[in-house]
N, CA, C and O atoms as a DFTB+ gen file, in Angstrom:
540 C
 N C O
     1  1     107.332      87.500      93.544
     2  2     107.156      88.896      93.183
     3  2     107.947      89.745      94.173
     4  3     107.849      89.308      95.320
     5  1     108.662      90.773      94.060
     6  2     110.094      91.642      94.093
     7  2     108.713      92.858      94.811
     8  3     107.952      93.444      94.041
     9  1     108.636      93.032      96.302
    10  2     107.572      93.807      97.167
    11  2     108.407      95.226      97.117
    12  3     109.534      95.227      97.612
    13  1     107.926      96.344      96.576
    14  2     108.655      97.572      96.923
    15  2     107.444      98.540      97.573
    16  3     106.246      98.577      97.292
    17  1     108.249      99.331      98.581
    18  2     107.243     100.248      99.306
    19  2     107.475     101.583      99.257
    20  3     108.374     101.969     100.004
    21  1     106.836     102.539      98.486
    22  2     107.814     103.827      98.474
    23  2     107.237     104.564      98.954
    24  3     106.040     104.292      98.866
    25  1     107.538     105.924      99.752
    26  2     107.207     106.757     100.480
    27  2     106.768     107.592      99.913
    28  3     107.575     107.983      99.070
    29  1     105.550     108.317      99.899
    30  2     105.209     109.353      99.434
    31  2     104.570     110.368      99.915
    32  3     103.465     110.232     100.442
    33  1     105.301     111.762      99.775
    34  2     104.584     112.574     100.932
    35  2     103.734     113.507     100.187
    36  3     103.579     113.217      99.001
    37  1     103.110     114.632     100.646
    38  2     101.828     115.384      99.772
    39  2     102.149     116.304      98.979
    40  3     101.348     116.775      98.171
    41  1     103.866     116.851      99.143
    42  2     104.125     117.689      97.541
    43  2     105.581     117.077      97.854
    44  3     106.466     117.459      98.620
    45  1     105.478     115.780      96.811
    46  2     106.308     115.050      96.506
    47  2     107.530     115.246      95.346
    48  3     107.661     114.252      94.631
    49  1     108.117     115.970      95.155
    50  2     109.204     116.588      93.967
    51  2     109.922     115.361      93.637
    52  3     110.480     115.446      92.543
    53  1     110.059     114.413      94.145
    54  2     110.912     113.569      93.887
    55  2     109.851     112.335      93.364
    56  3     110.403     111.244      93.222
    57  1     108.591     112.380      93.103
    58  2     108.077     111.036      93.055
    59  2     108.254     110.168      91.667
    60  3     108.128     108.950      91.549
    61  1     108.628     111.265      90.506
    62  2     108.611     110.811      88.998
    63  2     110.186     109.769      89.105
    64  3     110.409     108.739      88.469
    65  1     111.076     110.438      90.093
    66  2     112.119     110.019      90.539
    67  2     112.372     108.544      90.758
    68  3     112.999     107.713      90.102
    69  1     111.543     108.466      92.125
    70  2     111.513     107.311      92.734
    71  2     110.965     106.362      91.659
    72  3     111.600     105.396      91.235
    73  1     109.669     106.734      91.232
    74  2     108.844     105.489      90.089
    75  2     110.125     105.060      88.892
    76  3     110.312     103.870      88.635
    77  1     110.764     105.899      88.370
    78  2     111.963     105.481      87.660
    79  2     112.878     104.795      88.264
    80  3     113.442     103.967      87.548
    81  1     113.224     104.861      89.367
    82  2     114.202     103.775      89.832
    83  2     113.094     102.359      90.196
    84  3     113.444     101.179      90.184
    85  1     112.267     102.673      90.382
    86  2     111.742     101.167      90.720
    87  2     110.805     100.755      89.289
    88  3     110.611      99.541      89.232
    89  1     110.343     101.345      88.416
    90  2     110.050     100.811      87.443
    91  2     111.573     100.455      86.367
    92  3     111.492      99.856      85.294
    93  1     112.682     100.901      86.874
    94  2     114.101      99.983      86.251
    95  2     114.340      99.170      87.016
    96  3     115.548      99.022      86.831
    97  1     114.061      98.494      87.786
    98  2     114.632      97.461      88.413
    99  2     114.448      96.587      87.256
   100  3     113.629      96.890      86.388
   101  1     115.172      95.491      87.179
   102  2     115.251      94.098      86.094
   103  2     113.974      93.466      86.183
   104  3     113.755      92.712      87.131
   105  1     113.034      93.695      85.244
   106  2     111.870      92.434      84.886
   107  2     110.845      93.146      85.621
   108  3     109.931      92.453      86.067
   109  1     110.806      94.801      85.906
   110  2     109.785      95.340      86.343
   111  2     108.359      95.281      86.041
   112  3     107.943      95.272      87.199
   113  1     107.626      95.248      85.532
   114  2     106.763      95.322      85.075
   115  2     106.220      93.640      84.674
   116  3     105.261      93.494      83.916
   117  1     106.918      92.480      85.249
   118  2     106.718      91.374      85.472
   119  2     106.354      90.602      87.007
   120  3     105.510      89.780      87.366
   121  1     107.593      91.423      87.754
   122  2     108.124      90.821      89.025
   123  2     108.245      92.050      89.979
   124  3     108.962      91.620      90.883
   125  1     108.088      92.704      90.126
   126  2     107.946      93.827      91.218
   127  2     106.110      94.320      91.565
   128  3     105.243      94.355      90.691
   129  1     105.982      94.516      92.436
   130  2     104.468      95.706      93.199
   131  2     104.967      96.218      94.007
   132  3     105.986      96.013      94.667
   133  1     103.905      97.252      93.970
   134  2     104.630      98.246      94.547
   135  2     103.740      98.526      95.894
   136  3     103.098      97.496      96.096
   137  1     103.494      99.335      96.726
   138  2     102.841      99.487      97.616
   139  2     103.279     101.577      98.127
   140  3     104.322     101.852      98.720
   141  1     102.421     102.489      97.789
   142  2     102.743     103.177      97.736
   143  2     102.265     104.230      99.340
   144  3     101.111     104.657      99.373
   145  1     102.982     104.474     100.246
   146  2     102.755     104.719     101.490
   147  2     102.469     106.257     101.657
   148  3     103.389     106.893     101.142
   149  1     101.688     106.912     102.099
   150  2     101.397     108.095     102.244
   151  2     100.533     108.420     103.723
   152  3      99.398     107.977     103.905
   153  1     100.954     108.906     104.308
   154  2     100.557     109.333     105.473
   155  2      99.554     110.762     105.397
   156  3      99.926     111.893     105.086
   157  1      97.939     110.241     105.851
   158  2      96.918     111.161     105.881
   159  2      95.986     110.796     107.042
   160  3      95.889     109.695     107.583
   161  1      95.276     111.995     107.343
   162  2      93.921     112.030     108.212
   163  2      92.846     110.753     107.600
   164  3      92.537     110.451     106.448
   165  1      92.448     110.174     108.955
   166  2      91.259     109.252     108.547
   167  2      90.464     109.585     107.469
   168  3      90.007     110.723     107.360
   169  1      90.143     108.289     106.265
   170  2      89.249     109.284     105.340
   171  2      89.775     109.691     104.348
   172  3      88.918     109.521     103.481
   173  1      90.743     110.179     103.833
   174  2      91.224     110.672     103.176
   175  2      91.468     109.653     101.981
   176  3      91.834     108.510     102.256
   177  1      91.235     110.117     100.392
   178  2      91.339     108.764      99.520
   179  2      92.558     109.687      99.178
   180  3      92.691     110.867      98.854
   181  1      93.592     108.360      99.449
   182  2      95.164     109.207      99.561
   183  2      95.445     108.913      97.612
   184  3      96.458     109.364      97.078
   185  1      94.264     108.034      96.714
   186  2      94.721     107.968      95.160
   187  2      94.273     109.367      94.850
   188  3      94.471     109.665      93.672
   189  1      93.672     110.399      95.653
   190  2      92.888     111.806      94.930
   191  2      94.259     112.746      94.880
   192  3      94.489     113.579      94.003
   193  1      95.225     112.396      96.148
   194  2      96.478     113.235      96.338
   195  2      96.967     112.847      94.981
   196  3      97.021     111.807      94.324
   197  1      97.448     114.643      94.757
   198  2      98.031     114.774      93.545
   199  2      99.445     114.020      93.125
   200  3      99.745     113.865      91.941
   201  1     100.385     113.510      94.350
   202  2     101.295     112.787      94.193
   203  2     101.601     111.598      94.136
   204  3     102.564     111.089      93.562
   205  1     100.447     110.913      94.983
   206  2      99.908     109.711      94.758
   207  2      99.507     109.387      93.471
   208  3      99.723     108.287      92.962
   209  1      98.852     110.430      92.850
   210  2      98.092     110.044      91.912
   211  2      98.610     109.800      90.587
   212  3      98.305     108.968      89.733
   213  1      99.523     110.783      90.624
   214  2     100.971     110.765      89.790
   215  2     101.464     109.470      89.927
   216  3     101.495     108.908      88.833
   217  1     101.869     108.766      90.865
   218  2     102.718     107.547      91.053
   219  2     101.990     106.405      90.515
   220  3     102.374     105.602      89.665
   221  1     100.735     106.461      91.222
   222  2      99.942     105.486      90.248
   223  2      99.904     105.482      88.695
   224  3     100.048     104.408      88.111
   225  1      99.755     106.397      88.142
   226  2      99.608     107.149      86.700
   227  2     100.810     106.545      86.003
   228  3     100.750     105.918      84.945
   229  1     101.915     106.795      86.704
   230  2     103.357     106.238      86.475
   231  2     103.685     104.947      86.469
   232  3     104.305     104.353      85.587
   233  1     103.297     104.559      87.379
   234  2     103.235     103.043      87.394
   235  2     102.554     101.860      86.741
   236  3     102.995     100.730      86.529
   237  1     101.197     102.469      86.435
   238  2     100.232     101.992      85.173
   239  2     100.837     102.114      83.771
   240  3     100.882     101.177      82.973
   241  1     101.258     103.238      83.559
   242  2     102.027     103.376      82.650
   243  2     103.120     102.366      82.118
   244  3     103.241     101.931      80.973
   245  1     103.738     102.153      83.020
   246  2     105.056     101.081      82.850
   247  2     104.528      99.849      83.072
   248  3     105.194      98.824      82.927
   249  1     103.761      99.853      83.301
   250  2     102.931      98.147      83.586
   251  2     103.087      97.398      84.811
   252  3     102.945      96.176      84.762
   253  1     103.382      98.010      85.985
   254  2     103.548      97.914      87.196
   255  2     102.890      97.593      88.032
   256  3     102.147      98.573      88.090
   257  1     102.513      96.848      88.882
   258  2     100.812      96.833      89.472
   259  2     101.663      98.024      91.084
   260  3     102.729      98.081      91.696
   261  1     100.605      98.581      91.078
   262  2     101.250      99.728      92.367
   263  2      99.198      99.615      92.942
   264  3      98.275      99.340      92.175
   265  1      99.061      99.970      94.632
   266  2      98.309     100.220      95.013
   267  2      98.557     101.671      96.164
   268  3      99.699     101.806      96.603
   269  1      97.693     102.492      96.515
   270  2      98.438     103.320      97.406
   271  2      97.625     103.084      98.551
   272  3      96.461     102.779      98.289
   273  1      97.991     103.156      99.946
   274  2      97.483     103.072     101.239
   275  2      97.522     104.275     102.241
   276  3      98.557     104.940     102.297
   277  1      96.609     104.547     102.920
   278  2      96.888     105.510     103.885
   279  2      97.377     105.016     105.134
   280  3      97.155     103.837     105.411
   281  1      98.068     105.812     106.002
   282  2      98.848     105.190     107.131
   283  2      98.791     106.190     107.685
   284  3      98.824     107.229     107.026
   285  1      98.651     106.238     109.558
   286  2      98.532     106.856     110.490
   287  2      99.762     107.131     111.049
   288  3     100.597     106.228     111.004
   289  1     100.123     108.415     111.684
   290  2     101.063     108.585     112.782
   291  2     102.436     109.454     111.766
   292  3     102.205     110.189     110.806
   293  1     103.750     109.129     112.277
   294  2     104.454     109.950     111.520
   295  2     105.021     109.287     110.325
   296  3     105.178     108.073     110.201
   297  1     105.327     110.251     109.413
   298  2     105.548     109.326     107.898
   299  2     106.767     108.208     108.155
   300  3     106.693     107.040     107.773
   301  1     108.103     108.884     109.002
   302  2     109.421     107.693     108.851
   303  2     108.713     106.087     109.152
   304  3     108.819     105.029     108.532
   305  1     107.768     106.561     110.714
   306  2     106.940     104.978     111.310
   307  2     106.235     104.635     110.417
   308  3     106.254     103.429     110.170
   309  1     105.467     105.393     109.694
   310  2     105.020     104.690     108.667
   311  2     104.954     103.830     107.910
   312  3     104.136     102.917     107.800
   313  1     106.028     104.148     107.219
   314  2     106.774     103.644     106.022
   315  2     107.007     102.350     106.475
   316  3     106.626     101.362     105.848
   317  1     107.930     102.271     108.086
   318  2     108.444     101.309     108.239
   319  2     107.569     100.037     108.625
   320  3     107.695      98.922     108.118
   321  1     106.553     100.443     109.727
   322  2     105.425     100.024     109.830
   323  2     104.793      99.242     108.776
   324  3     104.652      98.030     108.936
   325  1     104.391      99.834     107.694
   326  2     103.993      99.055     106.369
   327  2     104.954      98.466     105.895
   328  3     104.667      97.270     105.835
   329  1     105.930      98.653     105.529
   330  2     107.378      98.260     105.200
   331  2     107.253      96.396     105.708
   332  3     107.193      95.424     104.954
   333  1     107.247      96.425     107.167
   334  2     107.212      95.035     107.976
   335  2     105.898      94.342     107.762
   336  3     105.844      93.127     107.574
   337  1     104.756      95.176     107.792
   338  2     103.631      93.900     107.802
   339  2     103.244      93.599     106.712
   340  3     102.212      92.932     106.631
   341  1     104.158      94.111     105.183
   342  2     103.591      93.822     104.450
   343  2     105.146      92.842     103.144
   344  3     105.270      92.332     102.031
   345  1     106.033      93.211     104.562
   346  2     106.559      91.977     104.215
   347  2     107.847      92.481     103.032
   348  3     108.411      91.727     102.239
   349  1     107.964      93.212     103.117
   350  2     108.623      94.286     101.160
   351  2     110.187      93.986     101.740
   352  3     110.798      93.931     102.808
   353  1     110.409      93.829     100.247
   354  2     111.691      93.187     100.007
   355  2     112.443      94.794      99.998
   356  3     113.638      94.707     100.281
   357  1     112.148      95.688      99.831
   358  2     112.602      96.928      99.826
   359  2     112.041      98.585      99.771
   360  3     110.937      98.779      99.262
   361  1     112.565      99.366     100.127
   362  2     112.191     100.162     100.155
   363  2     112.553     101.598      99.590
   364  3     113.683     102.075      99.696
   365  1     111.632     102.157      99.061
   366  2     112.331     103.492      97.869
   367  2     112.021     104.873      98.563
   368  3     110.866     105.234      98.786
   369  1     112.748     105.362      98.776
   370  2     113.007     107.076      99.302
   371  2     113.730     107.925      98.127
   372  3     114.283     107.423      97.149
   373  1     113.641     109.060      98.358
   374  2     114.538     110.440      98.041
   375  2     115.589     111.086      98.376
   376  3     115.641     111.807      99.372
   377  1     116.592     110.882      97.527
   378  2     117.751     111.375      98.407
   379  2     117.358     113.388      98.503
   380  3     116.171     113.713      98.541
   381  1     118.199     114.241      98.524
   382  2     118.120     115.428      98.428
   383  2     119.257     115.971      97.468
   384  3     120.222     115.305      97.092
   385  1     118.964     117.417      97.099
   386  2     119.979     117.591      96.225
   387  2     121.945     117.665      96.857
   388  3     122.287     117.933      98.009
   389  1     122.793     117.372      95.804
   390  2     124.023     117.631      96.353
   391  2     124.289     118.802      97.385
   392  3     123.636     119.846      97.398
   393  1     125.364     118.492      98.277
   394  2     125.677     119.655      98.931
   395  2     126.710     120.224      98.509
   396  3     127.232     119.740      97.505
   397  1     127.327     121.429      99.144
   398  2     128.446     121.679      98.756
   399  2     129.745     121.104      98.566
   400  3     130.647     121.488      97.821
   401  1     129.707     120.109      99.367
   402  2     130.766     119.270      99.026
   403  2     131.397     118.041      98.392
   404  3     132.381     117.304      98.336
   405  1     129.294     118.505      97.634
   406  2     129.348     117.128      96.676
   407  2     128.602     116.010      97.022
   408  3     128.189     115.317      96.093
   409  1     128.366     115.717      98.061
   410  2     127.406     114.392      98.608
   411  2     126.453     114.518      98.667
   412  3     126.000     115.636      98.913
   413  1     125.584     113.348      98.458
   414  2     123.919     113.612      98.236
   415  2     123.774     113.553      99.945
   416  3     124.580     113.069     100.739
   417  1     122.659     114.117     100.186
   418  2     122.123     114.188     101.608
   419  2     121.207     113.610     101.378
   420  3     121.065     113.115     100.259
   421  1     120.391     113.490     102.226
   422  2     119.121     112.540     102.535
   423  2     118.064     113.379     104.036
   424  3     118.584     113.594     105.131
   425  1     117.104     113.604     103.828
   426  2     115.659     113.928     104.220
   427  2     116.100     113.347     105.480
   428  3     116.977     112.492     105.603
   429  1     115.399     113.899     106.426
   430  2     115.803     113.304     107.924
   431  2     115.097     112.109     108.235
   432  3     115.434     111.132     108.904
   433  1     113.915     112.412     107.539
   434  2     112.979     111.102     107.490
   435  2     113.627     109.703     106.418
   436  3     113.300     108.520     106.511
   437  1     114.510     110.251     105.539
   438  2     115.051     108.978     104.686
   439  2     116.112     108.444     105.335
   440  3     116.243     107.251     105.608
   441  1     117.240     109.742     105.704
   442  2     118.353     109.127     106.695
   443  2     117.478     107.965     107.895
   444  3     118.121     106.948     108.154
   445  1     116.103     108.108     108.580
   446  2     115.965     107.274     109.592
   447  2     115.161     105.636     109.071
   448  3     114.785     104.643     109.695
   449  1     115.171     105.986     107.802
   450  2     114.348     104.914     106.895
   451  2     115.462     103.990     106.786
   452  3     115.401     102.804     107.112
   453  1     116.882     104.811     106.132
   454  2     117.847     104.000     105.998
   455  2     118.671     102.996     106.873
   456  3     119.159     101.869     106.782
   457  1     118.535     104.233     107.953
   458  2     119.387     103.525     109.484
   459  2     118.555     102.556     110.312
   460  3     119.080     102.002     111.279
   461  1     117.067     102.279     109.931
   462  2     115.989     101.356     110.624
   463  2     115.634     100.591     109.632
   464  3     114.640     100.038     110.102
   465  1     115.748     100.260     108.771
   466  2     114.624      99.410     108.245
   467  2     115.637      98.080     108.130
   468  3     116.852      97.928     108.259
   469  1     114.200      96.954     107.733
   470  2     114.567      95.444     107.853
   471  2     114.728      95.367     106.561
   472  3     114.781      94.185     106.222
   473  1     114.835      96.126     105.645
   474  2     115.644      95.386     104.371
   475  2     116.203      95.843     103.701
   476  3     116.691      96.737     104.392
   477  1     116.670      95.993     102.548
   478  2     116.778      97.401     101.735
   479  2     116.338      98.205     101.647
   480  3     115.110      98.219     101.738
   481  1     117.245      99.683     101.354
   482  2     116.711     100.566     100.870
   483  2     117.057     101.334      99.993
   484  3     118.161     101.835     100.208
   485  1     116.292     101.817      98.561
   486  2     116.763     102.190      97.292
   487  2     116.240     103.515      97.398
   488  3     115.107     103.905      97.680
   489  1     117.718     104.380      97.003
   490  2     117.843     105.737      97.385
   491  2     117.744     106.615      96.343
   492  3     118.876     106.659      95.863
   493  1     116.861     107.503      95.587
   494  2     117.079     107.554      94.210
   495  2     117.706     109.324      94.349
   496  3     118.108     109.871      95.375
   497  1     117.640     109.723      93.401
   498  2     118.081     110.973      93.153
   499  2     118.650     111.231      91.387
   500  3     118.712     110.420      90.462
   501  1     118.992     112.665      91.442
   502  2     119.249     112.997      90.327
   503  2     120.773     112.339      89.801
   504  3     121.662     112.194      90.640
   505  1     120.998     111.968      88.409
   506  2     122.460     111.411      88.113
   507  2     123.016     112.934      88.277
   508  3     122.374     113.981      88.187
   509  1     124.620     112.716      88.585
   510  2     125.390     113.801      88.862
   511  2     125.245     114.309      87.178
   512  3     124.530     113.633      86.437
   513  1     125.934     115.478      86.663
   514  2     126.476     116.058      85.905
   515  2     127.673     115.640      85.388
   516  3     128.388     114.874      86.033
   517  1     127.969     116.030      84.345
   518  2     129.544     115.921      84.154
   519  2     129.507     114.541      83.169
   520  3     128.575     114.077      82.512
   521  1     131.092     114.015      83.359
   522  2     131.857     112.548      83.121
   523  2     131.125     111.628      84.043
   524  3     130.580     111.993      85.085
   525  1     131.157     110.303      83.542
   526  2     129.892     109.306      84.189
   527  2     130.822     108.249      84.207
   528  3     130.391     107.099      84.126
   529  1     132.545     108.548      84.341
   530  2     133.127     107.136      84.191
   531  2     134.070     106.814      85.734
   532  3     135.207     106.389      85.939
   533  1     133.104     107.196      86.502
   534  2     133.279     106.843      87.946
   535  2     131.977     106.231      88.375
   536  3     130.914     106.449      87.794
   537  1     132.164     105.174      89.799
   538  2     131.257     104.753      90.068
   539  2     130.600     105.003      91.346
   540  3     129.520     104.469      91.600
């Protein structure tokens, strides 16, 4: 089974995002779980968060098995933190919208997800506009 861990923070704009790139991965809804990371105060049932709750919703939907966890300290350690002890073959973030010069940017917390982590990491975002016959 194909371990994905995706980050999710408490007004998440990008989360319908992310669940679409990882509910397309090949044979999703066979061979992928998900593990959905959210950083809260002790206590907190992080499935009541509205973005969490969404992801789950999303993921049930597509036939996905997803669970969500709460995690202490700052979200990038987080992520990564769970990321390692739980072993995930990869990991799903948010890019940000284009800049002016055209390149997707990335969250300071995703840029440090990308530049640290032990395995992959799947970067989602919006498809550009336009002609689609570049790669």
């Amino acid at each position: 089974m194909y371990h994905v861990v995706v980050a999710v923070a408490p007004e998440d704009a990008h989360v319908a995002e992310k669940v679409a790139a990882v509910t397309g991965l090949p044979g999703a809804a066979d061979a992928v779980r998900v593990t959905l990371v959210h950083v809260a105060e002790p206590g907190t049932d992080v499935a009541a968060v509205p973005a969490v709750a969404d992801a789950l919703s999303l993921f049930a939907e597509a036939g996905v098995a997803a669970e969500a966890v709460r995690a202490d300290g700052r979200p990038t350690e987080a992520v990564l933190r769970i990321a390692g002890e739980r072993a995930a073959d990869c990991i799903c973030v948010a890019g940000r919208e284009e800049s002016p010069a055209g390149k997707r940017q990335l969250h300071p917390g995703a840029q440090q997800i990308l530049l640290r982590a032990d395995c992959p990491v799947l970067v989602t975002g919006d498809a550009p506009e336009g002609d689609a016959d570049h790669v």
